[in-house]
Amino acid sequence: MLKYLLEKEFKYIIRHPFLPKLILMFPLATLLILPMAANYEIRNINLSVVDNDHSPYSERLVQKIISSGYFRLTDVSDTYPEGVESIEFDKSDIIIEIPQNFEKDLVKEQTGKIMISANAVNGMNGGLGSSYLSSIVNDFASEVRGEWIQVAQVSGVPLIEVIPLNRFNARLNYKSYMVPAIMVMLLTMICGFLPALNIVGEKETGTIEQINVTPIRKFTFIISKLIPYWIIGFIVLTIGFGVAFAAYGLVPAGSFATIYLFAAVYILAISGLGLVISNYSETMQQALFVIFFFVIIFILVSGLYTPIKSMPEWAQAITVINPLKYFIEMMRSVYLKGSSVAELPVDLLALSIFAVVFNVMAVVSYKKQN
Amino acid sequence: MKQFYAFVRKEINHILRDVRTMMILLAIPVIQIILFGFAISTEVRNADIAIYDPSNDAATQRIGELIEVSSYFNVYKYVKTPQEINNLFKRGEVSMVVVFSDQFREKLMHTGKAEIQIIADASDPNNATSLTNYLKGIIGSYQQELMREQKVPYQITSEMKLLYNPQMKGSYNFVPGVLGMILMLICAMMTSIAIVREKEMGTMEVLLVSPMKPLLIIIAKAVPYFLLSCINLTTVLLLSIFVLDVPVAGSLFWLITVSLVFIFVSLSLGLLVSTVTESQMTAMLISGMVFMLPVVLLSGMMFPVENMPFLLQMVSHIIPAKWYISAVKDIMIKGAGFEAISKELAILAGMIVVLLVVSFKKFKSRLE
Amino acid sequence: MGRFVIEAENLVKKFGDFTAVDNISFQVGEGEIFGFLGANGAGKTTAMRMLCGLSKPTSGRGRVAGFDIEKEPEKVKSSIGYMSQKFSLYNDLKVWENIRLFAGIYGIPKNEIEEKTDALLRRLNFEKEKETFVKALPLGWKQKLAFSVSIFHKPRVVFLDEPTGGVDPTTRRQFWELIYEAADSGITVFVTTHYMDEAEYCNRVSIMVDGRIDALDSPANLKIRFDGENMDEVFNHLAGTAKRKGD
């Protein structure tokens, strides 16, 4: 019996004027365009300089800062309030204020002070800029020290050498970070939306009644809806691997088998959710919006674009029941760090639970008799 | 005219009866604003890190203290052997491991040099960069402490101030984006679905044969979504002003005007989609994936447009949402007036004309 | 198991405060063509859906093909065929694919399906449409096809819900010929309709008004009892008392 249902489902998909194109083109387009657009890479930080000293030292400091390459000088203000305005208007992310008598104090009193004001509301640039600035300032101080004190006296200064090592992504390639995550998003949208719209579509045309009046078991019917999208999910995933390699030279550090395994469970979970939603919807429009609603929230709090650790407690709590979060974690770990199933037991377990729960709900909530 | 009103009323009732969809439509922007405003942040905080400290002396302990106190870090584990490090990373338990060289303090005091290795999990490059720099900053502070103890001259201290000034609305880039998205969703997607549904059910032909002009039929279908959009526009603005504390710096009048223009652009887009397809599913997929995704991506809502490659920036020019969002930003945040948004208004108006012309051409050819 | 193929006993279906089916009882014998008449909105489809196991009765009992409609709906479904008002064939599948799908669902062995399909298409004079997509078929053909599919597995009973809506009288007659053939081969036919002339084709007819069965007998007897020359007049007599308007 299942065989005949599957035949019907596959024919439906293949003959659909739009679906096959969507399945092939959408992943392709998204994977090619989105990584280009989705860029939180820290580029130039916009700097506003308020130099109250206008001395050779202050100018040298400013020069040193600008030549570091981290900053783009977008504003030169005469007063601190003017500098703040430039932040308000989104022109700068950070202000460095050099006080009057900076040079004089440094030479005479041998101490100096500068003020760094960062825009804390716009996330990274402000905080990062402060770090860069203070380390440049320290370097400057050593330079000045070196000019005034003999070498022999300097050797006593203890220096901690910091050696940064970037594991798993030596070149800090942001695309390597985004591409696996985008593949997850694709799978979610395609395997979440389509099965749901499918069942509601049958409700709208009335063919579901014809099915309900036959001895087909609920379980069989649901499976017949799940399997085609499962397979489509694998196809999309494989296309994803292909594009990741061809366009970005990205190959998973871990094994493909691990990814496929997790994907198998994840697709079941997300399709199951879609089916539950469609069982409770009368029209395709309704189903679409409910899924849309869930998918938007899931994507936003999944760690796809922004780190979960940065979220407030209550938001982090929500992520626990977000299947995407586990899959994204897995994807990135396997792709970039070469993690294996043994190292990701929680993710696999969580996804399996979701898969079971959602699909049981899908079977139970499907009513052949109202 | 009476027929028209009757028809509009029927359409409105139709929507009202679908309570669930309506609730979702009203809820989506609210949830987005809450999430964007309070939950999502690109700033790094509370990162789990591990420390491998074979020296365990006054210096390393002091640095360890400074790290524990910092809000950027959360010391997850003190590692006993270097072999554990790999596992920690692979299991995703830490984002960074700090490795002190052995006999740290001794080396530091006697040879003047000691090493700290910062191993960052760069699978998240931004995270890695930020954490590395924050850690460098902490080490730098310790360094300064040392130098102060030793009374090393020529030190410049940087005093840091973080600005949380609520007038910094420049950061709330997402409000215009949320607006753009929800208006596009309602006007383009829902309208196209509504019209295509009539086609699918076969009732469109019935309507076309009725004495009501086709134009009025289409307008009547669009009216309820227009109203729904206005409600959402109001909701978002109210939320923005009272919950996010982002008042409208510029003219409310122009804000509403440009929003109305954008609503019309979206409605026209929805109309165009409805003329090219017969099936609801296709209409949904086109509006959903072909429209919504670019809006979210290229409009500047989630990712800064300046960071994008030139090609994409060009593409973003044909996306109506981009012009709308930039106009709204100008008005809400920079307090600009008509002159600043005249360009956007013109472009959006032009889009309406183009879209409508194409739609009507397609509509007519279908009738023939 | 009684000698009746369909038994309804005080069936009631309520939707909230609204009573769609108000305490109906009847029996249908094997091989009968039983017409279920009534205006639109009288409750016919609701009653039928209960008998098919698609809808749970609010109260009352029913048995179809010997199985209880409430407790054993799936067993009922194995023994019946059904043709809904919306035809319910898959528009995107070809003629032979639809037949094959439902044949497979009802458990006809694979090797028999193809022969039986060809035989059916020959009988209907439909051979050249074998590869046609259902959505391309004219309405009358869709109906005949849907009916044939519904009895393909030789069920004991077939339920037809307004099967001849929207087609010309000739096509309707052709359709009823198919119904006769089915009845002759032993299949009990339970058909709802609002075309009063079709009532003449049935062995017995029940007339539903406002959810109740106000009359049940052979067309001939009904005409005598209600002093009508045809079923239309019979119906008008009864429906004059109707409170519910059709949709």
mmCIF file with all atom_site columns, N, CA and C in Angstrom, chain A residues 273-325:
data_model
loop_
_atom_site.group_PDB
_atom_site.id
_atom_site.type_symbol
_atom_site.label_atom_id
_atom_site.label_alt_id
_atom_site.label_comp_id
_atom_site.label_asym_id
_atom_site.label_entity_id
_atom_site.label_seq_id
_atom_site.pdbx_PDB_ins_code
_atom_site.Cartn_x
_atom_site.Cartn_y
_atom_site.Cartn_z
_atom_site.occupancy
_atom_site.B_iso_or_equiv
_atom_site.pdbx_formal_charge
_atom_site.auth_seq_id
_atom_site.auth_comp_id
_atom_site.auth_asym_id
_atom_site.auth_atom_id
_atom_site.pdbx_PDB_model_num
ATOM 1   N N  . LEU A 1 273 ? 7.217  18.309 12.506 1.00 0.00 ? 273 LEU A N  1
ATOM 2   C CA . LEU A 1 273 ? 6.615  19.540 13.000 1.00 0.00 ? 273 LEU A CA 1
ATOM 3   C C  . LEU A 1 273 ? 5.699  20.137 11.943 1.00 0.00 ? 273 LEU A C  1
ATOM 4   N N  . GLY A 1 274 ? 6.189  20.153 10.709 1.00 0.00 ? 274 GLY A N  1
ATOM 5   C CA . GLY A 1 274 ? 5.376  20.689 9.622  1.00 0.00 ? 274 GLY A CA 1
ATOM 6   C C  . GLY A 1 274 ? 4.074  19.934 9.481  1.00 0.00 ? 274 GLY A C  1
ATOM 7   N N  . LEU A 1 275 ? 4.145  18.611 9.617  1.00 0.00 ? 275 LEU A N  1
ATOM 8   C CA . LEU A 1 275 ? 2.926  17.825 9.475  1.00 0.00 ? 275 LEU A CA 1
ATOM 9   C C  . LEU A 1 275 ? 1.952  18.089 10.608 1.00 0.00 ? 275 LEU A C  1
ATOM 10  N N  . VAL A 1 276 ? 2.473  18.242 11.807 1.00 0.00 ? 276 VAL A N  1
ATOM 11  C CA . VAL A 1 276 ? 1.578  18.550 12.928 1.00 0.00 ? 276 VAL A CA 1
ATOM 12  C C  . VAL A 1 276 ? 0.828  19.840 12.634 1.00 0.00 ? 276 VAL A C  1
ATOM 13  N N  . ILE A 1 277 ? 1.586  20.835 12.178 1.00 0.00 ? 277 ILE A N  1
ATOM 14  C CA . ILE A 1 277 ? 0.959  22.120 11.877 1.00 0.00 ? 277 ILE A CA 1
ATOM 15  C C  . ILE A 1 277 ? -0.101 21.962 10.804 1.00 0.00 ? 277 ILE A C  1
ATOM 16  N N  . SER A 1 278 ? 0.193  21.160 9.798  1.00 0.00 ? 278 SER A N  1
ATOM 17  C CA . SER A 1 278 ? -0.782 21.045 8.724  1.00 0.00 ? 278 SER A CA 1
ATOM 18  C C  . SER A 1 278 ? -2.016 20.290 9.179  1.00 0.00 ? 278 SER A C  1
ATOM 19  N N  . ASN A 1 279 ? -1.861 19.396 10.150 1.00 0.00 ? 279 ASN A N  1
ATOM 20  C CA . ASN A 1 279 ? -3.036 18.694 10.652 1.00 0.00 ? 279 ASN A CA 1
ATOM 21  C C  . ASN A 1 279 ? -3.989 19.638 11.350 1.00 0.00 ? 279 ASN A C  1
ATOM 22  N N  . TYR A 1 280 ? -3.446 20.714 11.883 1.00 0.00 ? 280 TYR A N  1
ATOM 23  C CA . TYR A 1 280 ? -4.301 21.661 12.583 1.00 0.00 ? 280 TYR A CA 1
ATOM 24  C C  . TYR A 1 280 ? -4.711 22.842 11.719 1.00 0.00 ? 280 TYR A C  1
ATOM 25  N N  . SER A 1 281 ? -4.340 22.807 10.443 1.00 0.00 ? 281 SER A N  1
ATOM 26  C CA . SER A 1 281 ? -4.682 23.943 9.581  1.00 0.00 ? 281 SER A CA 1
ATOM 27  C C  . SER A 1 281 ? -5.711 23.549 8.549  1.00 0.00 ? 281 SER A C  1
ATOM 28  N N  . GLU A 1 282 ? -6.586 24.494 8.232  1.00 0.00 ? 282 GLU A N  1
ATOM 29  C CA . GLU A 1 282 ? -7.607 24.215 7.231  1.00 0.00 ? 282 GLU A CA 1
ATOM 30  C C  . GLU A 1 282 ? -7.178 24.646 5.848  1.00 0.00 ? 282 GLU A C  1
ATOM 31  N N  . THR A 1 283 ? -6.429 25.730 5.800  1.00 0.00 ? 283 THR A N  1
ATOM 32  C CA . THR A 1 283 ? -6.036 26.229 4.484  1.00 0.00 ? 283 THR A CA 1
ATOM 33  C C  . THR A 1 283 ? -4.523 26.312 4.400  1.00 0.00 ? 283 THR A C  1
ATOM 34  N N  . MET A 1 284 ? -4.036 26.342 3.170  1.00 0.00 ? 284 MET A N  1
ATOM 35  C CA . MET A 1 284 ? -2.600 26.409 2.966  1.00 0.00 ? 284 MET A CA 1
ATOM 36  C C  . MET A 1 284 ? -2.047 27.695 3.538  1.00 0.00 ? 284 MET A C  1
ATOM 37  N N  . GLN A 1 285 ? -2.825 28.749 3.422  1.00 0.00 ? 285 GLN A N  1
ATOM 38  C CA . GLN A 1 285 ? -2.347 30.022 3.932  1.00 0.00 ? 285 GLN A CA 1
ATOM 39  C C  . GLN A 1 285 ? -2.101 29.946 5.429  1.00 0.00 ? 285 GLN A C  1
ATOM 40  N N  . GLN A 1 286 ? -3.044 29.343 6.143  1.00 0.00 ? 286 GLN A N  1
ATOM 41  C CA . GLN A 1 286 ? -2.884 29.204 7.587  1.00 0.00 ? 286 GLN A CA 1
ATOM 42  C C  . GLN A 1 286 ? -1.617 28.432 7.922  1.00 0.00 ? 286 GLN A C  1
ATOM 43  N N  . ALA A 1 287 ? -1.473 27.297 7.241  1.00 0.00 ? 287 ALA A N  1
ATOM 44  C CA . ALA A 1 287 ? -0.305 26.453 7.524  1.00 0.00 ? 287 ALA A CA 1
ATOM 45  C C  . ALA A 1 287 ? 0.961  27.234 7.265  1.00 0.00 ? 287 ALA A C  1
ATOM 46  N N  . LEU A 1 288 ? 0.971  27.932 6.155  1.00 0.00 ? 288 LEU A N  1
ATOM 47  C CA . LEU A 1 288 ? 2.151  28.691 5.787  1.00 0.00 ? 288 LEU A CA 1
ATOM 48  C C  . LEU A 1 288 ? 2.545  29.661 6.865  1.00 0.00 ? 288 LEU A C  1
ATOM 49  N N  . PHE A 1 289 ? 1.566  30.390 7.368  1.00 0.00 ? 289 PHE A N  1
ATOM 50  C CA . PHE A 1 289 ? 1.910  31.404 8.350  1.00 0.00 ? 289 PHE A CA 1
ATOM 51  C C  . PHE A 1 289 ? 2.338  30.838 9.688  1.00 0.00 ? 289 PHE A C  1
ATOM 52  N N  . VAL A 1 290 ? 1.705  29.747 10.084 1.00 0.00 ? 290 VAL A N  1
ATOM 53  C CA . VAL A 1 290 ? 2.141  29.170 11.357 1.00 0.00 ? 290 VAL A CA 1
ATOM 54  C C  . VAL A 1 290 ? 3.578  28.684 11.247 1.00 0.00 ? 290 VAL A C  1
ATOM 55  N N  . ILE A 1 291 ? 3.875  27.998 10.145 1.00 0.00 ? 291 ILE A N  1
ATOM 56  C CA . ILE A 1 291 ? 5.252  27.512 9.972  1.00 0.00 ? 291 ILE A CA 1
ATOM 57  C C  . ILE A 1 291 ? 6.220  28.671 9.900  1.00 0.00 ? 291 ILE A C  1
ATOM 58  N N  . PHE A 1 292 ? 5.840  29.677 9.128  1.00 0.00 ? 292 PHE A N  1
ATOM 59  C CA . PHE A 1 292 ? 6.669  30.857 8.970  1.00 0.00 ? 292 PHE A CA 1
ATOM 60  C C  . PHE A 1 292 ? 7.012  31.419 10.325 1.00 0.00 ? 292 PHE A C  1
ATOM 61  N N  . PHE A 1 293 ? 5.991  31.525 11.160 1.00 0.00 ? 293 PHE A N  1
ATOM 62  C CA . PHE A 1 293 ? 6.137  32.039 12.503 1.00 0.00 ? 293 PHE A CA 1
ATOM 63  C C  . PHE A 1 293 ? 7.184  31.251 13.275 1.00 0.00 ? 293 PHE A C  1
ATOM 64  N N  . PHE A 1 294 ? 7.032  29.929 13.275 1.00 0.00 ? 294 PHE A N  1
ATOM 65  C CA . PHE A 1 294 ? 7.986  29.097 13.994 1.00 0.00 ? 294 PHE A CA 1
ATOM 66  C C  . PHE A 1 294 ? 9.380  29.217 13.410 1.00 0.00 ? 294 PHE A C  1
ATOM 67  N N  . VAL A 1 295 ? 9.448  29.126 12.088 1.00 0.00 ? 295 VAL A N  1
ATOM 68  C CA . VAL A 1 295 ? 10.767 29.134 11.450 1.00 0.00 ? 295 VAL A CA 1
ATOM 69  C C  . VAL A 1 295 ? 11.514 30.432 11.722 1.00 0.00 ? 295 VAL A C  1
ATOM 70  N N  . ILE A 1 296 ? 10.799 31.540 11.672 1.00 0.00 ? 296 ILE A N  1
ATOM 71  C CA . ILE A 1 296 ? 11.475 32.820 11.945 1.00 0.00 ? 296 ILE A CA 1
ATOM 72  C C  . ILE A 1 296 ? 12.062 32.834 13.341 1.00 0.00 ? 296 ILE A C  1
ATOM 73  N N  . ILE A 1 297 ? 11.257 32.445 14.309 1.00 0.00 ? 297 ILE A N  1
ATOM 74  C CA . ILE A 1 297 ? 11.767 32.459 15.678 1.00 0.00 ? 297 ILE A CA 1
ATOM 75  C C  . ILE A 1 297 ? 12.927 31.485 15.817 1.00 0.00 ? 297 ILE A C  1
ATOM 76  N N  . PHE A 1 298 ? 12.750 30.294 15.274 1.00 0.00 ? 298 PHE A N  1
ATOM 77  C CA . PHE A 1 298 ? 13.814 29.305 15.369 1.00 0.00 ? 298 PHE A CA 1
ATOM 78  C C  . PHE A 1 298 ? 15.111 29.818 14.781 1.00 0.00 ? 298 PHE A C  1
ATOM 79  N N  . ILE A 1 299 ? 15.015 30.407 13.588 1.00 0.00 ? 299 ILE A N  1
ATOM 80  C CA . ILE A 1 299 ? 16.242 30.857 12.950 1.00 0.00 ? 299 ILE A CA 1
ATOM 81  C C  . ILE A 1 299 ? 16.907 31.963 13.746 1.00 0.00 ? 299 ILE A C  1
ATOM 82  N N  . LEU A 1 300 ? 16.099 32.887 14.261 1.00 0.00 ? 300 LEU A N  1
ATOM 83  C CA . LEU A 1 300 ? 16.705 33.996 14.987 1.00 0.00 ? 300 LEU A CA 1
ATOM 84  C C  . LEU A 1 300 ? 17.413 33.563 16.265 1.00 0.00 ? 300 LEU A C  1
ATOM 85  N N  . VAL A 1 301 ? 16.820 32.604 17.000 1.00 0.00 ? 301 VAL A N  1
ATOM 86  C CA . VAL A 1 301 ? 17.481 32.208 18.243 1.00 0.00 ? 301 VAL A CA 1
ATOM 87  C C  . VAL A 1 301 ? 18.144 30.856 18.133 1.00 0.00 ? 301 VAL A C  1
ATOM 88  N N  . SER A 1 302 ? 18.826 30.634 17.028 1.00 0.00 ? 302 SER A N  1
ATOM 89  C CA . SER A 1 302 ? 19.437 29.323 16.866 1.00 0.00 ? 302 SER A CA 1
ATOM 90  C C  . SER A 1 302 ? 20.944 29.382 16.937 1.00 0.00 ? 302 SER A C  1
ATOM 91  N N  . GLY A 1 303 ? 21.484 30.571 16.997 1.00 0.00 ? 303 GLY A N  1
ATOM 92  C CA . GLY A 1 303 ? 22.930 30.646 16.932 1.00 0.00 ? 303 GLY A CA 1
ATOM 93  C C  . GLY A 1 303 ? 23.418 30.706 15.504 1.00 0.00 ? 303 GLY A C  1
ATOM 94  N N  . LEU A 1 304 ? 22.471 30.801 14.572 1.00 0.00 ? 304 LEU A N  1
ATOM 95  C CA . LEU A 1 304 ? 22.844 30.874 13.159 1.00 0.00 ? 304 LEU A CA 1
ATOM 96  C C  . LEU A 1 304 ? 23.569 32.168 12.860 1.00 0.00 ? 304 LEU A C  1
ATOM 97  N N  . TYR A 1 305 ? 22.985 33.258 13.261 1.00 0.00 ? 305 TYR A N  1
ATOM 98  C CA . TYR A 1 305 ? 23.581 34.563 12.977 1.00 0.00 ? 305 TYR A CA 1
ATOM 99  C C  . TYR A 1 305 ? 24.304 35.164 14.165 1.00 0.00 ? 305 TYR A C  1
ATOM 100 N N  . THR A 1 306 ? 23.771 34.929 15.323 1.00 0.00 ? 306 THR A N  1
ATOM 101 C CA . THR A 1 306 ? 24.376 35.552 16.509 1.00 0.00 ? 306 THR A CA 1
ATOM 102 C C  . THR A 1 306 ? 24.588 34.487 17.577 1.00 0.00 ? 306 THR A C  1
ATOM 103 N N  . PRO A 1 307 ? 25.631 34.629 18.358 1.00 0.00 ? 307 PRO A N  1
ATOM 104 C CA . PRO A 1 307 ? 25.963 33.578 19.328 1.00 0.00 ? 307 PRO A CA 1
ATOM 105 C C  . PRO A 1 307 ? 24.918 33.442 20.436 1.00 0.00 ? 307 PRO A C  1
ATOM 106 N N  . ILE A 1 308 ? 24.631 32.176 20.778 1.00 0.00 ? 308 ILE A N  1
ATOM 107 C CA . ILE A 1 308 ? 23.645 31.916 21.817 1.00 0.00 ? 308 ILE A CA 1
ATOM 108 C C  . ILE A 1 308 ? 24.147 32.412 23.162 1.00 0.00 ? 308 ILE A C  1
ATOM 109 N N  . LYS A 1 309 ? 25.428 32.301 23.347 1.00 0.00 ? 309 LYS A N  1
ATOM 110 C CA . LYS A 1 309 ? 25.994 32.708 24.629 1.00 0.00 ? 309 LYS A CA 1
ATOM 111 C C  . LYS A 1 309 ? 25.773 34.185 24.926 1.00 0.00 ? 309 LYS A C  1
ATOM 112 N N  . SER A 1 310 ? 25.576 34.959 23.892 1.00 0.00 ? 310 SER A N  1
ATOM 113 C CA . SER A 1 310 ? 25.406 36.399 24.116 1.00 0.00 ? 310 SER A CA 1
ATOM 114 C C  . SER A 1 310 ? 23.979 36.752 24.479 1.00 0.00 ? 310 SER A C  1
ATOM 115 N N  . MET A 1 311 ? 23.092 35.766 24.407 1.00 0.00 ? 311 MET A N  1
ATOM 116 C CA . MET A 1 311 ? 21.694 36.089 24.675 1.00 0.00 ? 311 MET A CA 1
ATOM 117 C C  . MET A 1 311 ? 21.413 36.095 26.166 1.00 0.00 ? 311 MET A C  1
ATOM 118 N N  . PRO A 1 312 ? 20.400 36.841 26.554 1.00 0.00 ? 312 PRO A N  1
ATOM 119 C CA . PRO A 1 312 ? 20.009 36.827 27.962 1.00 0.00 ? 312 PRO A CA 1
ATOM 120 C C  . PRO A 1 312 ? 19.485 35.447 28.358 1.00 0.00 ? 312 PRO A C  1
ATOM 121 N N  . GLU A 1 313 ? 19.477 35.189 29.657 1.00 0.00 ? 313 GLU A N  1
ATOM 122 C CA . GLU A 1 313 ? 19.080 33.865 30.170 1.00 0.00 ? 313 GLU A CA 1
ATOM 123 C C  . GLU A 1 313 ? 17.785 33.354 29.579 1.00 0.00 ? 313 GLU A C  1
ATOM 124 N N  . TRP A 1 314 ? 16.785 34.223 29.534 1.00 0.00 ? 314 TRP A N  1
ATOM 125 C CA . TRP A 1 314 ? 15.477 33.746 29.091 1.00 0.00 ? 314 TRP A CA 1
ATOM 126 C C  . TRP A 1 314 ? 15.511 33.308 27.633 1.00 0.00 ? 314 TRP A C  1
ATOM 127 N N  . ALA A 1 315 ? 16.315 34.016 26.836 1.00 0.00 ? 315 ALA A N  1
ATOM 128 C CA . ALA A 1 315 ? 16.401 33.642 25.428 1.00 0.00 ? 315 ALA A CA 1
ATOM 129 C C  . ALA A 1 315 ? 17.175 32.342 25.281 1.00 0.00 ? 315 ALA A C  1
ATOM 130 N N  . GLN A 1 316 ? 18.210 32.176 26.111 1.00 0.00 ? 316 GLN A N  1
ATOM 131 C CA . GLN A 1 316 ? 18.970 30.932 26.037 1.00 0.00 ? 316 GLN A CA 1
ATOM 132 C C  . GLN A 1 316 ? 18.097 29.753 26.411 1.00 0.00 ? 316 GLN A C  1
ATOM 133 N N  . ALA A 1 317 ? 17.166 29.996 27.340 1.00 0.00 ? 317 ALA A N  1
ATOM 134 C CA . ALA A 1 317 ? 16.252 28.920 27.731 1.00 0.00 ? 317 ALA A CA 1
ATOM 135 C C  . ALA A 1 317 ? 15.404 28.495 26.547 1.00 0.00 ? 317 ALA A C  1
ATOM 136 N N  . ILE A 1 318 ? 14.973 29.456 25.750 1.00 0.00 ? 318 ILE A N  1
ATOM 137 C CA . ILE A 1 318 ? 14.166 29.124 24.581 1.00 0.00 ? 318 ILE A CA 1
ATOM 138 C C  . ILE A 1 318 ? 14.948 28.247 23.614 1.00 0.00 ? 318 ILE A C  1
ATOM 139 N N  . THR A 1 319 ? 16.240 28.508 23.502 1.00 0.00 ? 319 THR A N  1
ATOM 140 C CA . THR A 1 319 ? 16.998 27.757 22.517 1.00 0.00 ? 319 THR A CA 1
ATOM 141 C C  . THR A 1 319 ? 17.044 26.269 22.835 1.00 0.00 ? 319 THR A C  1
ATOM 142 N N  . VAL A 1 320 ? 16.786 25.922 24.074 1.00 0.00 ? 320 VAL A N  1
ATOM 143 C CA . VAL A 1 320 ? 16.822 24.493 24.412 1.00 0.00 ? 320 VAL A CA 1
ATOM 144 C C  . VAL A 1 320 ? 15.783 23.711 23.625 1.00 0.00 ? 320 VAL A C  1
ATOM 145 N N  . ILE A 1 321 ? 14.636 24.357 23.352 1.00 0.00 ? 321 ILE A N  1
ATOM 146 C CA . ILE A 1 321 ? 13.620 23.623 22.600 1.00 0.00 ? 321 ILE A CA 1
ATOM 147 C C  . ILE A 1 321 ? 13.634 23.987 21.118 1.00 0.00 ? 321 ILE A C  1
ATOM 148 N N  . ASN A 1 322 ? 14.782 24.438 20.660 1.00 0.00 ? 322 ASN A N  1
ATOM 149 C CA . ASN A 1 322 ? 14.891 24.794 19.253 1.00 0.00 ? 322 ASN A CA 1
ATOM 150 C C  . ASN A 1 322 ? 15.719 23.751 18.519 1.00 0.00 ? 322 ASN A C  1
ATOM 151 N N  . PRO A 1 323 ? 15.080 22.940 17.695 1.00 0.00 ? 323 PRO A N  1
ATOM 152 C CA . PRO A 1 323 ? 15.834 21.869 17.029 1.00 0.00 ? 323 PRO A CA 1
ATOM 153 C C  . PRO A 1 323 ? 16.971 22.397 16.171 1.00 0.00 ? 323 PRO A C  1
ATOM 154 N N  . LEU A 1 324 ? 16.768 23.575 15.604 1.00 0.00 ? 324 LEU A N  1
ATOM 155 C CA . LEU A 1 324 ? 17.821 24.135 14.754 1.00 0.00 ? 324 LEU A CA 1
ATOM 156 C C  . LEU A 1 324 ? 19.134 24.303 15.491 1.00 0.00 ? 324 LEU A C  1
ATOM 157 N N  . LYS A 1 325 ? 19.040 24.689 16.724 1.00 0.00 ? 325 LYS A N  1
ATOM 158 C CA . LYS A 1 325 ? 20.264 24.987 17.469 1.00 0.00 ? 325 LYS A CA 1
ATOM 159 C C  . LYS A 1 325 ? 21.176 23.775 17.485 1.00 0.00 ? 325 LYS A C  1
#
